[in-house]
């Protein structure tokens, strides 16, 4: 989660409960730099940010603490659904880029 994401969420009333600096494993934008690094906004009940305010990267990232709570079948299903969500996200972004360039859109 980057600084702009935080500013946008705070602008609509969300307040971060994180008081600690970024943990090892996250870059300055809050993106994981190693597999399994938890986000500083991950609380005991899951993500502390409302789901409708989470950036795509946060929504699509499933860290090890979350995966450990799932059995093998559910873990595989989550990975598959996240992959499909990523593919759909890329398709939307590609369409937006084409539209910005003024290209014709197939229906």
GROMACS .gro file of N, CA and C in nm:
model
  321
    1UNK      N    1   0.085  -0.116   0.000
    1UNK     CA    2   0.000   0.000   0.000
    1UNK      C    3   0.090   0.123   0.000
    2UNK      N    4   0.069   0.206  -0.097
    2UNK     CA    5   0.153   0.324  -0.110
    2UNK      C    6   0.097   0.444  -0.037
    3UNK      N    7   0.176   0.550  -0.031
    3UNK     CA    8   0.133   0.671   0.039
    3UNK      C    9   0.005   0.732  -0.018
    4UNK      N   10  -0.011   0.727  -0.151
    4UNK     CA   11  -0.132   0.783  -0.212
    4UNK      C   12  -0.255   0.703  -0.169
    5UNK      N   13  -0.240   0.570  -0.162
    5UNK     CA   14  -0.351   0.486  -0.116
    5UNK      C   15  -0.394   0.525   0.025
    6UNK      N   16  -0.296   0.548   0.110
    6UNK     CA   17  -0.326   0.588   0.248
    6UNK      C   18  -0.393   0.724   0.253
    7UNK      N   19  -0.343   0.818   0.174
    7UNK     CA   20  -0.404   0.952   0.171
    7UNK      C   21  -0.549   0.947   0.124
    8UNK      N   22  -0.575   0.868   0.021
    8UNK     CA   23  -0.712   0.856  -0.030
    8UNK      C   24  -0.805   0.794   0.075
    9UNK      N   25  -0.759   0.690   0.142
    9UNK     CA   26  -0.841   0.625   0.245
    9UNK      C   27  -0.866   0.719   0.362
   10UNK      N   28  -0.763   0.791   0.402
   10UNK     CA   29  -0.779   0.885   0.513
   10UNK      C   30  -0.870   1.002   0.475
   11UNK      N   31  -0.870   1.040   0.347
   11UNK     CA   32  -0.955   1.150   0.301
   11UNK      C   33  -1.103   1.119   0.314
   12UNK      N   34  -1.138   0.990   0.314
   12UNK     CA   35  -1.279   0.953   0.329
   12UNK      C   36  -1.309   0.903   0.470
   13UNK      N   37  -1.217   0.927   0.563
   13UNK     CA   38  -1.246   0.901   0.703
   13UNK      C   39  -1.178   0.784   0.769
   14UNK      N   40  -1.105   0.700   0.693
   14UNK     CA   41  -1.036   0.587   0.755
   14UNK      C   42  -0.913   0.637   0.827
   15UNK      N   43  -0.884   0.579   0.942
   15UNK     CA   44  -0.766   0.616   1.018
   15UNK      C   45  -0.682   0.492   1.042
   16UNK      N   46  -0.557   0.499   1.001
   16UNK     CA   47  -0.466   0.387   1.020
   16UNK      C   48  -0.441   0.363   1.168
   17UNK      N   49  -0.444   0.238   1.207
   17UNK     CA   50  -0.414   0.201   1.345
   17UNK      C   51  -0.268   0.164   1.362
   18UNK      N   52  -0.193   0.163   1.252
   18UNK     CA   53  -0.053   0.124   1.256
   18UNK      C   54   0.029   0.232   1.326
   19UNK      N   55   0.106   0.189   1.424
   19UNK     CA   56   0.193   0.283   1.495
   19UNK      C   57   0.339   0.248   1.475
   20UNK      N   58   0.363   0.133   1.416
   20UNK     CA   59   0.500   0.085   1.396
   20UNK      C   60   0.550   0.126   1.259
   21UNK      N   61   0.682   0.139   1.244
   21UNK     CA   62   0.736   0.164   1.110
   21UNK      C   63   0.714   0.041   1.023
   22UNK      N   64   0.736   0.056   0.894
   22UNK     CA   65   0.723  -0.058   0.803
   22UNK      C   66   0.813  -0.171   0.850
   23UNK      N   67   0.760  -0.294   0.859
   23UNK     CA   68   0.844  -0.406   0.899
   23UNK      C   69   0.941  -0.443   0.788
   24UNK      N   70   1.046  -0.516   0.825
   24UNK     CA   71   1.137  -0.568   0.723
   24UNK      C   72   1.055  -0.649   0.626
   25UNK      N   73   1.092  -0.640   0.500
   25UNK     CA   74   1.020  -0.717   0.399
   25UNK      C   75   0.925  -0.631   0.319
   26UNK      N   76   0.907  -0.503   0.357
   26UNK     CA   77   0.823  -0.413   0.278
   26UNK      C   78   0.908  -0.297   0.229
   27UNK      N   79   0.881  -0.254   0.106
   27UNK     CA   80   0.956  -0.141   0.055
   27UNK      C   81   0.889  -0.011   0.099
   28UNK      N   82   0.938   0.100   0.054
   28UNK     CA   83   0.885   0.230   0.095
   28UNK      C   84   0.743   0.255   0.051
   29UNK      N   85   0.694   0.177  -0.045
   29UNK     CA   86   0.556   0.188  -0.089
   29UNK      C   87   0.465   0.092  -0.013
   30UNK      N   88   0.523   0.011   0.074
   30UNK     CA   89   0.443  -0.086   0.149
   30UNK      C   90   0.423  -0.217   0.077
   31UNK      N   91   0.494  -0.237  -0.033
   31UNK     CA   92   0.480  -0.361  -0.110
   31UNK      C   93   0.573  -0.468  -0.054
   32UNK      N   94   0.527  -0.592  -0.050
   32UNK     CA   95   0.613  -0.700   0.001
   32UNK      C   96   0.737  -0.717  -0.085
   33UNK      N   97   0.851  -0.731  -0.021
   33UNK     CA   98   0.974  -0.757  -0.094
   33UNK      C   99   1.019  -0.900  -0.073
   34UNK      N  100   0.953  -0.971   0.016
   34UNK     CA  101   0.980  -1.114   0.032
   34UNK      C  102   0.848  -1.182   0.065
   35UNK      N  103   0.836  -1.305   0.024
   35UNK     CA  104   0.714  -1.380   0.046
   35UNK      C  105   0.690  -1.397   0.195
   36UNK      N  106   0.569  -1.371   0.238
   36UNK     CA  107   0.532  -1.394   0.377
   36UNK      C  108   0.543  -1.273   0.467
   37UNK      N  109   0.589  -1.159   0.416
   37UNK     CA  110   0.599  -1.041   0.500
   37UNK      C  111   0.460  -0.985   0.526
   38UNK      N  112   0.418  -0.976   0.652
   38UNK     CA  113   0.285  -0.922   0.679
   38UNK      C  114   0.281  -0.771   0.663
   39UNK      N  115   0.168  -0.718   0.628
   39UNK     CA  116   0.148  -0.574   0.616
   39UNK      C  117   0.132  -0.514   0.754
   40UNK      N  118   0.173  -0.390   0.770
   40UNK     CA  119   0.159  -0.326   0.901
   40UNK      C  120   0.015  -0.293   0.934
   41UNK      N  121  -0.076  -0.309   0.839
   41UNK     CA  122  -0.218  -0.285   0.864
   41UNK      C  123  -0.294  -0.415   0.888
   42UNK      N  124  -0.223  -0.525   0.901
   42UNK     CA  125  -0.285  -0.654   0.929
   42UNK      C  126  -0.304  -0.666   1.079
   43UNK      N  127  -0.429  -0.674   1.123
   43UNK     CA  128  -0.460  -0.686   1.265
   43UNK      C  129  -0.501  -0.828   1.299
   44UNK      N  130  -0.540  -0.850   1.422
   44UNK     CA  131  -0.579  -0.984   1.468
   44UNK      C  132  -0.698  -1.038   1.389
   45UNK      N  133  -0.786  -0.949   1.344
   45UNK     CA  134  -0.903  -0.992   1.268
   45UNK      C  135  -0.887  -0.980   1.119
   46UNK      N  136  -0.766  -0.958   1.071
   46UNK     CA  137  -0.740  -0.942   0.929
   46UNK      C  138  -0.699  -0.800   0.898
   47UNK      N  139  -0.720  -0.758   0.775
   47UNK     CA  140  -0.682  -0.624   0.732
   47UNK      C  141  -0.768  -0.521   0.806
   48UNK      N  142  -0.704  -0.416   0.856
   48UNK     CA  143  -0.778  -0.313   0.928
   48UNK      C  144  -0.837  -0.208   0.834
   49UNK      N  145  -0.799  -0.213   0.707
   49UNK     CA  146  -0.854  -0.117   0.610
   49UNK      C  147  -0.985  -0.172   0.555
   50UNK      N  148  -1.090  -0.090   0.544
   50UNK     CA  149  -1.216  -0.138   0.487
   50UNK      C  150  -1.194  -0.195   0.347
   51UNK      N  151  -1.262  -0.304   0.316
   51UNK     CA  152  -1.239  -0.374   0.189
   51UNK      C  153  -1.264  -0.286   0.067
   52UNK      N  154  -1.356  -0.191   0.076
   52UNK     CA  155  -1.385  -0.107  -0.040
   52UNK      C  156  -1.281   0.002  -0.062
   53UNK      N  157  -1.186   0.016   0.030
   53UNK     CA  158  -1.081   0.117   0.016
   53UNK      C  159  -0.945   0.056  -0.015
   54UNK      N  160  -0.934  -0.076  -0.011
   54UNK     CA  161  -0.804  -0.141  -0.031
   54UNK      C  162  -0.758  -0.130  -0.176
   55UNK      N  163  -0.630  -0.099  -0.196
   55UNK     CA  164  -0.575  -0.099  -0.333
   55UNK      C  165  -0.574  -0.242  -0.389
   56UNK      N  166  -0.570  -0.252  -0.521
   56UNK     CA  167  -0.571  -0.385  -0.583
   56UNK      C  168  -0.459  -0.474  -0.531
   57UNK      N  169  -0.339  -0.419  -0.521
   57UNK     CA  170  -0.226  -0.500  -0.474
   57UNK      C  171  -0.249  -0.560  -0.337
   58UNK      N  172  -0.316  -0.486  -0.250
   58UNK     CA  173  -0.347  -0.539  -0.117
   58UNK      C  174  -0.453  -0.647  -0.125
   59UNK      N  175  -0.551  -0.625  -0.209
   59UNK     CA  176  -0.659  -0.722  -0.223
   59UNK      C  177  -0.607  -0.853  -0.281
   60UNK      N  178  -0.514  -0.843  -0.374
   60UNK     CA  179  -0.464  -0.962  -0.442
   60UNK      C  180  -0.352  -1.033  -0.367
   61UNK      N  181  -0.290  -0.966  -0.269
   61UNK     CA  182  -0.178  -1.026  -0.197
   61UNK      C  183  -0.229  -1.112  -0.082
   62UNK      N  184  -0.189  -1.237  -0.082
   62UNK     CA  185  -0.224  -1.329   0.026
   62UNK      C  186  -0.095  -1.369   0.095
   63UNK      N  187  -0.077  -1.322   0.217
   63UNK     CA  188   0.048  -1.349   0.289
   63UNK      C  189   0.043  -1.485   0.359
   64UNK      N  190   0.157  -1.531   0.402
   64UNK     CA  191   0.166  -1.661   0.469
   64UNK      C  192   0.076  -1.672   0.592
   65UNK      N  193   0.068  -1.568   0.677
   65UNK     CA  194  -0.023  -1.582   0.792
   65UNK      C  195  -0.167  -1.611   0.750
   66UNK      N  196  -0.211  -1.553   0.639
   66UNK     CA  197  -0.347  -1.582   0.591
   66UNK      C  198  -0.355  -1.724   0.536
   67UNK      N  199  -0.255  -1.764   0.456
   67UNK     CA  200  -0.258  -1.898   0.396
   67UNK      C  201  -0.251  -2.007   0.502
   68UNK      N  202  -0.179  -1.982   0.610
   68UNK     CA  203  -0.167  -2.084   0.716
   68UNK      C  204  -0.302  -2.116   0.780
   69UNK      N  205  -0.395  -2.024   0.771
   69UNK     CA  206  -0.527  -2.046   0.831
   69UNK      C  207  -0.618  -2.130   0.741
   70UNK      N  208  -0.573  -2.157   0.618
   70UNK     CA  209  -0.654  -2.232   0.522
   70UNK      C  210  -0.602  -2.373   0.507
   71UNK      N  211  -0.694  -2.466   0.483
   71UNK     CA  212  -0.648  -2.601   0.453
   71UNK      C  213  -0.597  -2.603   0.309
   72UNK      N  214  -0.540  -2.715   0.268
   72UNK     CA  215  -0.475  -2.725   0.136
   72UNK      C  216  -0.572  -2.693   0.021
   73UNK      N  217  -0.693  -2.745   0.028
   73UNK     CA  218  -0.792  -2.724  -0.079
   73UNK      C  219  -0.831  -2.577  -0.087
   74UNK      N  220  -0.861  -2.517   0.025
   74UNK     CA  221  -0.900  -2.376   0.025
   74UNK      C  222  -0.783  -2.286  -0.016
   75UNK      N  223  -0.662  -2.321   0.026
   75UNK     CA  224  -0.545  -2.244  -0.014
   75UNK      C  225  -0.526  -2.245  -0.165
   76UNK      N  226  -0.544  -2.362  -0.225
   76UNK     CA  227  -0.532  -2.375  -0.371
   76UNK      C  228  -0.641  -2.294  -0.441
   77UNK      N  229  -0.761  -2.297  -0.385
   77UNK     CA  230  -0.873  -2.221  -0.444
   77UNK      C  231  -0.844  -2.071  -0.436
   78UNK      N  232  -0.794  -2.025  -0.322
   78UNK     CA  233  -0.761  -1.883  -0.307
   78UNK      C  234  -0.655  -1.842  -0.408
   79UNK      N  235  -0.551  -1.923  -0.423
   79UNK     CA  236  -0.446  -1.890  -0.520
   79UNK      C  237  -0.501  -1.882  -0.662
   80UNK      N  238  -0.590  -1.976  -0.697
   80UNK     CA  239  -0.650  -1.976  -0.831
   80UNK      C  240  -0.736  -1.851  -0.852
   81UNK      N  241  -0.818  -1.818  -0.753
   81UNK     CA  242  -0.905  -1.701  -0.765
   81UNK      C  243  -0.826  -1.571  -0.771
   82UNK      N  244  -0.717  -1.563  -0.695
   82UNK     CA  245  -0.632  -1.444  -0.700
   82UNK      C  246  -0.568  -1.431  -0.838
   83UNK      N  247  -0.524  -1.544  -0.894
   83UNK     CA  248  -0.465  -1.541  -1.028
   83UNK      C  249  -0.570  -1.492  -1.130
   84UNK      N  250  -0.693  -1.543  -1.121
   84UNK     CA  251  -0.799  -1.502  -1.212
   84UNK      C  252  -0.832  -1.354  -1.194
   85UNK      N  253  -0.832  -1.309  -1.070
   85UNK     CA  254  -0.860  -1.168  -1.043
   85UNK      C  255  -0.750  -1.081  -1.105
   86UNK      N  256  -0.625  -1.125  -1.095
   86UNK     CA  257  -0.514  -1.051  -1.155
   86UNK      C  258  -0.527  -1.042  -1.306
   87UNK      N  259  -0.569  -1.152  -1.368
   87UNK     CA  260  -0.588  -1.153  -1.513
   87UNK      C  261  -0.700  -1.056  -1.553
   88UNK      N  262  -0.809  -1.055  -1.476
   88UNK     CA  263  -0.920  -0.963  -1.504
   88UNK      C  264  -0.876  -0.818  -1.484
   89UNK      N  265  -0.798  -0.794  -1.380
   89UNK     CA  266  -0.747  -0.660  -1.353
   89UNK      C  267  -0.660  -0.611  -1.467
   90UNK      N  268  -0.573  -0.698  -1.516
   90UNK     CA  269  -0.487  -0.661  -1.630
   90UNK      C  270  -0.571  -0.631  -1.754
   91UNK      N  271  -0.678  -0.707  -1.777
   91UNK     CA  272  -0.764  -0.682  -1.892
   91UNK      C  273  -0.833  -0.546  -1.880
   92UNK      N  274  -0.878  -0.511  -1.761
   92UNK     CA  275  -0.941  -0.381  -1.740
   92UNK      C  276  -0.840  -0.269  -1.764
   93UNK      N  277  -0.720  -0.284  -1.709
   93UNK     CA  278  -0.618  -0.181  -1.728
   93UNK      C  279  -0.583  -0.165  -1.876
   94UNK      N  280  -0.572  -0.277  -1.948
   94UNK     CA  281  -0.541  -0.270  -2.092
   94UNK      C  282  -0.652  -0.196  -2.167
   95UNK      N  283  -0.777  -0.222  -2.131
   95UNK     CA  284  -0.889  -0.154  -2.197
   95UNK      C  285  -0.887  -0.004  -2.168
   96UNK      N  286  -0.858   0.032  -2.043
   96UNK     CA  287  -0.849   0.174  -2.007
   96UNK      C  288  -0.738   0.241  -2.085
   97UNK      N  289  -0.623   0.176  -2.096
   97UNK     CA  290  -0.511   0.233  -2.171
   97UNK      C  291  -0.548   0.255  -2.319
   98UNK      N  292  -0.616   0.153  -2.377
   98UNK     CA  293  -0.658   0.168  -2.517
   98UNK      C  294  -0.756   0.285  -2.532
   99UNK      N  295  -0.846   0.296  -2.437
   99UNK     CA  296  -0.945   0.404  -2.442
   99UNK      C  297  -0.877   0.540  -2.429
  100UNK      N  298  -0.778   0.549  -2.343
  100UNK     CA  299  -0.704   0.675  -2.326
  100UNK      C  300  -0.631   0.715  -2.454
  101UNK      N  301  -0.588   0.614  -2.530
  101UNK     CA  302  -0.519   0.643  -2.657
  101UNK      C  303  -0.619   0.667  -2.770
  102UNK      N  304  -0.748   0.653  -2.742
  102UNK     CA  305  -0.850   0.677  -2.843
  102UNK      C  306  -0.872   0.563  -2.938
  103UNK      N  307  -0.825   0.444  -2.903
  103UNK     CA  308  -0.844   0.328  -2.990
  103UNK      C  309  -0.988   0.280  -2.981
  104UNK      N  310  -1.036   0.219  -3.089
  104UNK     CA  311  -1.170   0.163  -3.092
  104UNK      C  312  -1.181   0.044  -2.998
  105UNK      N  313  -1.291   0.033  -2.930
  105UNK     CA  314  -1.314  -0.076  -2.835
  105UNK      C  315  -1.409  -0.180  -2.894
  106UNK      N  316  -1.369  -0.307  -2.896
  106UNK     CA  317  -1.465  -0.410  -2.939
  106UNK      C  318  -1.571  -0.427  -2.832
  107UNK      N  319  -1.691  -0.456  -2.876
  107UNK     CA  320  -1.802  -0.472  -2.780
  107UNK      C  321  -1.808  -0.613  -2.727
   0.00000   0.00000   0.00000
